[in-house]
Amino acid sequence: QKEVEQNSGPLSVPEGAIASLNCTYSDRGSQSFFWYRQYSGKSPELIMSIYSNGDKEDGRFTAQLNKASQYVSLLIRDSQPSDSATYLCAVKRRGGSYIPTFGRGTSLIVHP
Amino acid sequence: SAVISQKPSRDICQRGTSLTIQCQVDSQVTMMFWYRQQPGQSLTLIATANQGSEATYESGFVIDKFPISRPNLTFSTLTVSNMSPEDSSIYLCSVASDRGITDTQYFGPGTRLTVL
């Protein structure tokens, strides 16, 4: 069983719609959660981090964390073609390695 | 966040040769890492670069193949030795200001390596 799982996609949404990206993790000791965006041929860039249950909003992005159900999601409102990229979920656990575990990423395509 | 630069940005190398990739950060950071990302794949951690001591390698990666240096808190190098076409990949330097649970990792722009 993979520690951090993401649907590889591609997830295709029309411009202006809400894109919902999901990530599940297996380690109940996980404490910190990160979303990265990676454009083709570029390196990952941090979008958001979340540490507590609930929602965290930053502009068009909302991260949602549910530790009981062991999932974290990223919502992108008013999706734009420029949001087309691969989104990586990363998870850190408390008390263990300080290195996050990355999921394989979900490819998002926003079509005009 | 720290500004990270890598050199070279890309290279094409012959089988059997070696390439050294440099990573420079504009501020002191506690943690520096080297990742590999093959086409269409996710990130694979090669090693943690430790200042003043040997790097900590992940399973499947060895020092003879991927020697790493970290002379100070802002600079590290990764050498890909005796290259084969299977080493063709993007190599990414990553840093974190500290090793805390909330400390975020940031990535450099990457080095795209093609081995012929």
PDB file of C-alpha atoms in Angstrom:
ATOM      1  CA  GLN A   1       0.000   0.000   0.000  1.00  0.00           C
ATOM      2  CA  LYS A   2       1.349   3.349  -1.025  1.00  0.00           C
ATOM      3  CA  GLU A   3       1.740   5.826   1.797  1.00  0.00           C
ATOM      4  CA  VAL A   4       0.336   8.781  -0.120  1.00  0.00           C
ATOM      5  CA  GLU A   5      -2.121   8.092  -2.893  1.00  0.00           C
ATOM      6  CA  GLN A   6      -3.419  10.351  -5.609  1.00  0.00           C
ATOM      7  CA  ASN A   7      -5.436   9.613  -8.692  1.00  0.00           C
ATOM      8  CA  SER A   8      -3.046  10.164 -11.574  1.00  0.00           C
ATOM      9  CA  GLY A   9      -5.813  11.573 -13.776  1.00  0.00           C
ATOM     10  CA  PRO A  10      -5.943  13.421 -15.966  1.00  0.00           C
ATOM     11  CA  LEU A  11      -8.732  15.375 -14.365  1.00  0.00           C
ATOM     12  CA  SER A  12     -10.359  17.515 -17.013  1.00  0.00           C
ATOM     13  CA  VAL A  13     -12.547  20.474 -16.065  1.00  0.00           C
ATOM     14  CA  PRO A  14     -13.945  23.384 -18.066  1.00  0.00           C
ATOM     15  CA  GLU A  15     -12.683  26.866 -17.508  1.00  0.00           C
ATOM     16  CA  GLY A  16     -14.483  28.537 -14.632  1.00  0.00           C
ATOM     17  CA  ALA A  17     -15.393  25.288 -12.881  1.00  0.00           C
ATOM     18  CA  ILE A  18     -14.170  24.011  -9.527  1.00  0.00           C
ATOM     19  CA  ALA A  19     -11.389  21.461  -9.729  1.00  0.00           C
ATOM     20  CA  SER A  20     -11.222  19.020  -6.833  1.00  0.00           C
ATOM     21  CA  LEU A  21      -7.987  17.140  -6.231  1.00  0.00           C
ATOM     22  CA  ASN A  22      -7.808  14.435  -3.609  1.00  0.00           C
ATOM     23  CA  CYS A  23      -5.061  12.777  -1.642  1.00  0.00           C
ATOM     24  CA  THR A  24      -5.251   9.954   0.895  1.00  0.00           C
ATOM     25  CA  TYR A  25      -2.529   8.847   3.272  1.00  0.00           C
ATOM     26  CA  SER A  26      -1.981   5.745   5.322  1.00  0.00           C
ATOM     27  CA  ASP A  27       0.057   6.969   8.289  1.00  0.00           C
ATOM     28  CA  ARG A  28      -2.140   8.201  11.134  1.00  0.00           C
ATOM     29  CA  GLY A  29       0.889   9.941  12.586  1.00  0.00           C
ATOM     30  CA  SER A  30       0.883  12.395   9.684  1.00  0.00           C
ATOM     31  CA  GLN A  31       0.856  15.943  10.885  1.00  0.00           C
ATOM     32  CA  SER A  32       1.650  18.338   8.046  1.00  0.00           C
ATOM     33  CA  PHE A  33       0.259  18.394   4.545  1.00  0.00           C
ATOM     34  CA  PHE A  34       1.437  20.277   1.498  1.00  0.00           C
ATOM     35  CA  TRP A  35       0.199  20.857  -2.017  1.00  0.00           C
ATOM     36  CA  TYR A  36       2.640  21.571  -4.818  1.00  0.00           C
ATOM     37  CA  ARG A  37       1.957  22.524  -8.413  1.00  0.00           C
ATOM     38  CA  GLN A  38       4.300  21.356 -11.145  1.00  0.00           C
ATOM     39  CA  TYR A  39       4.068  22.639 -14.676  1.00  0.00           C
ATOM     40  CA  SER A  40       5.422  20.402 -17.384  1.00  0.00           C
ATOM     41  CA  GLY A  41       9.197  20.717 -17.534  1.00  0.00           C
ATOM     42  CA  LYS A  42       9.349  22.800 -14.358  1.00  0.00           C
ATOM     43  CA  SER A  43      10.060  22.083 -10.719  1.00  0.00           C
ATOM     44  CA  PRO A  44       7.369  21.784  -8.022  1.00  0.00           C
ATOM     45  CA  GLU A  45       6.229  25.008  -6.397  1.00  0.00           C
ATOM     46  CA  LEU A  46       4.406  25.195  -3.094  1.00  0.00           C
ATOM     47  CA  ILE A  47       0.759  26.230  -3.234  1.00  0.00           C
ATOM     48  CA  MET A  48      -0.462  25.623   0.291  1.00  0.00           C
ATOM     49  CA  SER A  49       0.249  23.894   3.532  1.00  0.00           C
ATOM     50  CA  ILE A  50      -2.308  22.773   6.105  1.00  0.00           C
ATOM     51  CA  TYR A  51      -1.847  21.365   9.583  1.00  0.00           C
ATOM     52  CA  SER A  52      -5.282  21.404  11.263  1.00  0.00           C
ATOM     53  CA  ASN A  53      -8.564  19.773  10.395  1.00  0.00           C
ATOM     54  CA  GLY A  54     -10.886  21.906   8.341  1.00  0.00           C
ATOM     55  CA  ASP A  55     -10.487  24.325   5.471  1.00  0.00           C
ATOM     56  CA  LYS A  56      -7.748  26.775   4.652  1.00  0.00           C
ATOM     57  CA  GLU A  57      -8.315  29.292   1.908  1.00  0.00           C
ATOM     58  CA  ASP A  58      -5.800  31.263  -0.119  1.00  0.00           C
ATOM     59  CA  GLY A  59      -7.239  33.120  -3.075  1.00  0.00           C
ATOM     60  CA  ARG A  60      -8.806  30.638  -5.462  1.00  0.00           C
ATOM     61  CA  PHE A  61      -7.300  27.696  -3.588  1.00  0.00           C
ATOM     62  CA  THR A  62      -8.817  25.885  -0.621  1.00  0.00           C
ATOM     63  CA  ALA A  63      -7.120  23.021   1.154  1.00  0.00           C
ATOM     64  CA  GLN A  64      -9.316  20.692   3.168  1.00  0.00           C
ATOM     65  CA  LEU A  65      -7.990  18.307   5.786  1.00  0.00           C
ATOM     66  CA  ASN A  66      -9.800  15.456   7.490  1.00  0.00           C
ATOM     67  CA  LYS A  67      -7.414  13.523   9.710  1.00  0.00           C
ATOM     68  CA  ALA A  68     -10.060  11.071  10.882  1.00  0.00           C
ATOM     69  CA  SER A  69     -10.671   9.972   7.314  1.00  0.00           C
ATOM     70  CA  GLN A  70      -7.013  10.450   6.353  1.00  0.00           C
ATOM     71  CA  TYR A  71      -7.515  12.605   3.347  1.00  0.00           C
ATOM     72  CA  VAL A  72      -6.551  16.034   2.198  1.00  0.00           C
ATOM     73  CA  SER A  73      -7.976  17.796  -0.798  1.00  0.00           C
ATOM     74  CA  LEU A  74      -7.300  20.878  -2.850  1.00  0.00           C
ATOM     75  CA  LEU A  75     -10.117  22.846  -4.432  1.00  0.00           C
ATOM     76  CA  ILE A  76      -9.399  25.310  -7.202  1.00  0.00           C
ATOM     77  CA  ARG A  77     -12.243  27.729  -7.821  1.00  0.00           C
ATOM     78  CA  ASP A  78     -12.774  29.498 -11.129  1.00  0.00           C
ATOM     79  CA  SER A  79     -10.259  27.190 -12.806  1.00  0.00           C
ATOM     80  CA  GLN A  80      -8.154  28.757 -15.537  1.00  0.00           C
ATOM     81  CA  PRO A  81      -6.216  27.122 -18.369  1.00  0.00           C
ATOM     82  CA  SER A  82      -3.085  28.356 -16.586  1.00  0.00           C
ATOM     83  CA  ASP A  83      -3.972  26.004 -13.713  1.00  0.00           C
ATOM     84  CA  SER A  84      -3.289  23.042 -15.995  1.00  0.00           C
ATOM     85  CA  ALA A  85      -0.436  21.215 -14.281  1.00  0.00           C
ATOM     86  CA  THR A  86       0.347  18.232 -12.095  1.00  0.00           C
ATOM     87  CA  TYR A  87      -0.535  18.684  -8.428  1.00  0.00           C
ATOM     88  CA  LEU A  88       1.551  16.847  -5.868  1.00  0.00           C
ATOM     89  CA  CYS A  89       0.409  16.056  -2.361  1.00  0.00           C
ATOM     90  CA  ALA A  90       3.097  15.743   0.324  1.00  0.00           C
ATOM     91  CA  VAL A  91       2.736  14.511   3.892  1.00  0.00           C
ATOM     92  CA  LYS A  92       4.989  14.770   6.928  1.00  0.00           C
ATOM     93  CA  ARG A  93       4.608  12.663  10.028  1.00  0.00           C
ATOM     94  CA  ARG A  94       5.416  13.716  13.554  1.00  0.00           C
ATOM     95  CA  GLY A  95       8.231  12.074  15.408  1.00  0.00           C
ATOM     96  CA  GLY A  96       9.782  10.485  12.390  1.00  0.00           C
ATOM     97  CA  SER A  97      11.726  11.615   9.385  1.00  0.00           C
ATOM     98  CA  TYR A  98      11.540  15.297   8.665  1.00  0.00           C
ATOM     99  CA  ILE A  99      11.276  14.491   4.992  1.00  0.00           C
ATOM    100  CA  PRO A 100       7.806  14.562   3.419  1.00  0.00           C
ATOM    101  CA  THR A 101       6.390  11.662   1.464  1.00  0.00           C
ATOM    102  CA  PHE A 102       5.142  12.706  -1.962  1.00  0.00           C
ATOM    103  CA  GLY A 103       2.250  11.279  -3.901  1.00  0.00           C
ATOM    104  CA  ARG A 104       2.597  10.577  -7.595  1.00  0.00           C
ATOM    105  CA  GLY A 105       0.545  13.623  -8.492  1.00  0.00           C
ATOM    106  CA  THR A 106      -2.709  14.335 -10.302  1.00  0.00           C
ATOM    107  CA  SER A 107      -2.658  15.842 -13.761  1.00  0.00           C
ATOM    108  CA  LEU A 108      -5.215  18.640 -14.148  1.00  0.00           C
ATOM    109  CA  ILE A 109      -6.349  19.918 -17.507  1.00  0.00           C
ATOM    110  CA  VAL A 110      -8.509  23.038 -17.645  1.00  0.00           C
ATOM    111  CA  HIS A 111     -10.003  23.415 -21.104  1.00  0.00           C
ATOM    112  CA  PRO A 112     -11.378  26.689 -22.451  1.00  0.00           C
TER     113      PRO A 112
ATOM    114  CA  SER B   1      11.026  31.318   0.745  1.00  0.00           C
ATOM    115  CA  ALA B   2      14.635  30.735  -0.246  1.00  0.00           C
ATOM    116  CA  VAL B   3      15.828  31.406  -3.766  1.00  0.00           C
ATOM    117  CA  ILE B   4      17.498  28.292  -5.139  1.00  0.00           C
ATOM    118  CA  SER B   5      19.645  28.105  -8.249  1.00  0.00           C
ATOM    119  CA  GLN B   6      21.055  25.063  -9.989  1.00  0.00           C
ATOM    120  CA  LYS B   7      23.776  24.707 -12.560  1.00  0.00           C
ATOM    121  CA  PRO B   8      23.722  23.478 -15.239  1.00  0.00           C
ATOM    122  CA  SER B   9      20.060  23.784 -16.158  1.00  0.00           C
ATOM    123  CA  ARG B  10      20.467  21.014 -18.702  1.00  0.00           C
ATOM    124  CA  ASP B  11      23.160  18.889 -20.219  1.00  0.00           C
ATOM    125  CA  ILE B  12      23.651  16.112 -22.721  1.00  0.00           C
ATOM    126  CA  CYS B  13      26.372  13.679 -21.725  1.00  0.00           C
ATOM    127  CA  GLN B  14      28.026  10.608 -23.094  1.00  0.00           C
ATOM    128  CA  ARG B  15      27.753   7.209 -21.479  1.00  0.00           C
ATOM    129  CA  GLY B  16      30.492   6.536 -18.952  1.00  0.00           C
ATOM    130  CA  THR B  17      31.171  10.157 -18.080  1.00  0.00           C
ATOM    131  CA  SER B  18      30.282  12.070 -14.918  1.00  0.00           C
ATOM    132  CA  LEU B  19      28.384  15.288 -14.329  1.00  0.00           C
ATOM    133  CA  THR B  20      28.415  17.488 -11.246  1.00  0.00           C
ATOM    134  CA  ILE B  21      25.314  19.538 -10.497  1.00  0.00           C
ATOM    135  CA  GLN B  22      25.560  22.553  -8.232  1.00  0.00           C
ATOM    136  CA  CYS B  23      22.865  23.918  -5.943  1.00  0.00           C
ATOM    137  CA  GLN B  24      23.148  27.380  -4.418  1.00  0.00           C
ATOM    138  CA  VAL B  25      20.709  28.911  -1.927  1.00  0.00           C
ATOM    139  CA  ASP B  26      20.496  32.604  -1.131  1.00  0.00           C
ATOM    140  CA  SER B  27      20.165  32.002   2.607  1.00  0.00           C
ATOM    141  CA  GLN B  28      21.384  29.484   5.129  1.00  0.00           C
ATOM    142  CA  VAL B  29      19.218  26.393   5.353  1.00  0.00           C
ATOM    143  CA  THR B  30      19.406  23.426   7.650  1.00  0.00           C
ATOM    144  CA  MET B  31      18.229  20.809   5.212  1.00  0.00           C
ATOM    145  CA  MET B  32      19.273  20.165   1.624  1.00  0.00           C
ATOM    146  CA  PHE B  33      18.073  17.256  -0.443  1.00  0.00           C
ATOM    147  CA  TRP B  34      18.578  15.802  -3.889  1.00  0.00           C
ATOM    148  CA  TYR B  35      15.691  14.281  -5.831  1.00  0.00           C
ATOM    149  CA  ARG B  36      15.352  12.601  -9.173  1.00  0.00           C
ATOM    150  CA  GLN B  37      12.272  12.777 -11.353  1.00  0.00           C
ATOM    151  CA  GLN B  38      12.078  10.580 -14.408  1.00  0.00           C
ATOM    152  CA  PRO B  39       9.667  11.454 -17.211  1.00  0.00           C
ATOM    153  CA  GLY B  40       6.069  11.102 -16.122  1.00  0.00           C
ATOM    154  CA  GLN B  41       7.064   9.916 -12.662  1.00  0.00           C
ATOM    155  CA  SER B  42       6.907  11.402  -9.220  1.00  0.00           C
ATOM    156  CA  LEU B  43       9.800  12.557  -7.111  1.00  0.00           C
ATOM    157  CA  THR B  44      12.347  10.062  -5.838  1.00  0.00           C
ATOM    158  CA  LEU B  45      14.595  11.129  -2.983  1.00  0.00           C
ATOM    159  CA  ILE B  46      18.231  10.300  -3.652  1.00  0.00           C
ATOM    160  CA  ALA B  47      19.810  11.578  -0.458  1.00  0.00           C
ATOM    161  CA  THR B  48      19.946  14.197   2.248  1.00  0.00           C
ATOM    162  CA  ALA B  49      23.038  16.350   2.010  1.00  0.00           C
ATOM    163  CA  ASN B  50      24.590  16.827   5.437  1.00  0.00           C
ATOM    164  CA  GLN B  51      26.950  19.661   6.165  1.00  0.00           C
ATOM    165  CA  GLY B  52      30.347  18.430   7.224  1.00  0.00           C
ATOM    166  CA  SER B  53      29.498  14.746   7.034  1.00  0.00           C
ATOM    167  CA  GLU B  54      28.550  12.077   4.571  1.00  0.00           C
ATOM    168  CA  ALA B  55      25.185  12.318   2.901  1.00  0.00           C
ATOM    169  CA  THR B  56      22.346  10.042   3.971  1.00  0.00           C
ATOM    170  CA  TYR B  57      21.308   7.924   1.012  1.00  0.00           C
ATOM    171  CA  GLU B  58      17.933   6.377   0.376  1.00  0.00           C
ATOM    172  CA  SER B  59      17.517   2.732  -0.498  1.00  0.00           C
ATOM    173  CA  GLY B  60      18.756   2.025  -3.989  1.00  0.00           C
ATOM    174  CA  PHE B  61      21.206   4.932  -4.139  1.00  0.00           C
ATOM    175  CA  VAL B  62      24.889   4.642  -3.261  1.00  0.00           C
ATOM    176  CA  ILE B  63      27.685   7.081  -2.686  1.00  0.00           C
ATOM    177  CA  ASP B  64      29.886   5.688  -5.428  1.00  0.00           C
ATOM    178  CA  LYS B  65      27.247   6.443  -8.019  1.00  0.00           C
ATOM    179  CA  PHE B  66      25.923   9.713  -6.553  1.00  0.00           C
ATOM    180  CA  PRO B  67      28.634  11.396  -4.472  1.00  0.00           C
ATOM    181  CA  ILE B  68      27.325  14.480  -2.687  1.00  0.00           C
ATOM    182  CA  SER B  69      29.119  17.342  -1.048  1.00  0.00           C
ATOM    183  CA  ARG B  70      27.820  20.019   1.290  1.00  0.00           C
ATOM    184  CA  PRO B  71      30.610  22.296   2.435  1.00  0.00           C
ATOM    185  CA  ASN B  72      28.348  24.913   4.036  1.00  0.00           C
ATOM    186  CA  LEU B  73      24.735  25.864   4.727  1.00  0.00           C
ATOM    187  CA  THR B  74      24.086  27.393   1.310  1.00  0.00           C
ATOM    188  CA  PHE B  75      25.739  25.077  -1.206  1.00  0.00           C
ATOM    189  CA  SER B  76      25.689  21.444  -2.281  1.00  0.00           C
ATOM    190  CA  THR B  77      26.771  19.374  -5.250  1.00  0.00           C
ATOM    191  CA  LEU B  78      25.528  16.099  -6.652  1.00  0.00           C
ATOM    192  CA  THR B  79      27.677  14.102  -9.040  1.00  0.00           C
ATOM    193  CA  VAL B  80      26.164  11.504 -11.300  1.00  0.00           C
ATOM    194  CA  SER B  81      29.035   9.104 -11.983  1.00  0.00           C
ATOM    195  CA  ASN B  82      29.692   6.651 -14.791  1.00  0.00           C
ATOM    196  CA  MET B  83      26.445   7.633 -16.442  1.00  0.00           C
ATOM    197  CA  SER B  84      24.207   5.377 -18.467  1.00  0.00           C
ATOM    198  CA  PRO B  85      21.051   6.233 -20.429  1.00  0.00           C
ATOM    199  CA  GLU B  86      19.008   5.102 -17.403  1.00  0.00           C
ATOM    200  CA  ASP B  87      20.341   8.135 -15.542  1.00  0.00           C
ATOM    201  CA  SER B  88      18.525  10.449 -17.935  1.00  0.00           C
ATOM    202  CA  SER B  89      16.245  12.391 -15.652  1.00  0.00           C
ATOM    203  CA  ILE B  90      15.567  15.711 -14.004  1.00  0.00           C
ATOM    204  CA  TYR B  91      17.636  16.215 -10.878  1.00  0.00           C
ATOM    205  CA  LEU B  92      16.195  18.572  -8.297  1.00  0.00           C
ATOM    206  CA  CYS B  93      17.791  20.261  -5.343  1.00  0.00           C
ATOM    207  CA  SER B  94      15.403  20.918  -2.469  1.00  0.00           C
ATOM    208  CA  VAL B  95      15.834  22.819   0.775  1.00  0.00           C
ATOM    209  CA  ALA B  96      14.049  23.355   4.068  1.00  0.00           C
ATOM    210  CA  SER B  97      14.958  26.034   6.557  1.00  0.00           C
ATOM    211  CA  ASP B  98      14.829  23.570   9.410  1.00  0.00           C
ATOM    212  CA  ARG B  99      13.763  20.037  10.217  1.00  0.00           C
ATOM    213  CA  GLY B 100      10.519  20.851  11.991  1.00  0.00           C
ATOM    214  CA  ILE B 101       7.182  19.298  11.216  1.00  0.00           C
ATOM    215  CA  THR B 102       5.875  22.489   9.636  1.00  0.00           C
ATOM    216  CA  ASP B 103       9.027  23.421   7.759  1.00  0.00           C
ATOM    217  CA  THR B 104       8.319  23.482   4.065  1.00  0.00           C
ATOM    218  CA  GLN B 105      10.514  22.117   1.323  1.00  0.00           C
ATOM    219  CA  TYR B 106      11.254  24.290  -1.661  1.00  0.00           C
ATOM    220  CA  PHE B 107      12.669  23.138  -4.945  1.00  0.00           C
ATOM    221  CA  GLY B 108      15.284  24.492  -7.262  1.00  0.00           C
ATOM    222  CA  PRO B 109      14.607  24.804 -10.991  1.00  0.00           C
ATOM    223  CA  GLY B 110      16.113  21.404 -11.748  1.00  0.00           C
ATOM    224  CA  THR B 111      18.802  20.027 -14.047  1.00  0.00           C
ATOM    225  CA  ARG B 112      17.613  18.120 -17.074  1.00  0.00           C
ATOM    226  CA  LEU B 113      20.140  15.416 -17.888  1.00  0.00           C
ATOM    227  CA  THR B 114      20.183  13.362 -21.058  1.00  0.00           C
ATOM    228  CA  VAL B 115      22.687  10.526 -21.360  1.00  0.00           C
ATOM    229  CA  LEU B 116      23.421   9.171 -24.809  1.00  0.00           C
TER     230      LEU B 116
END
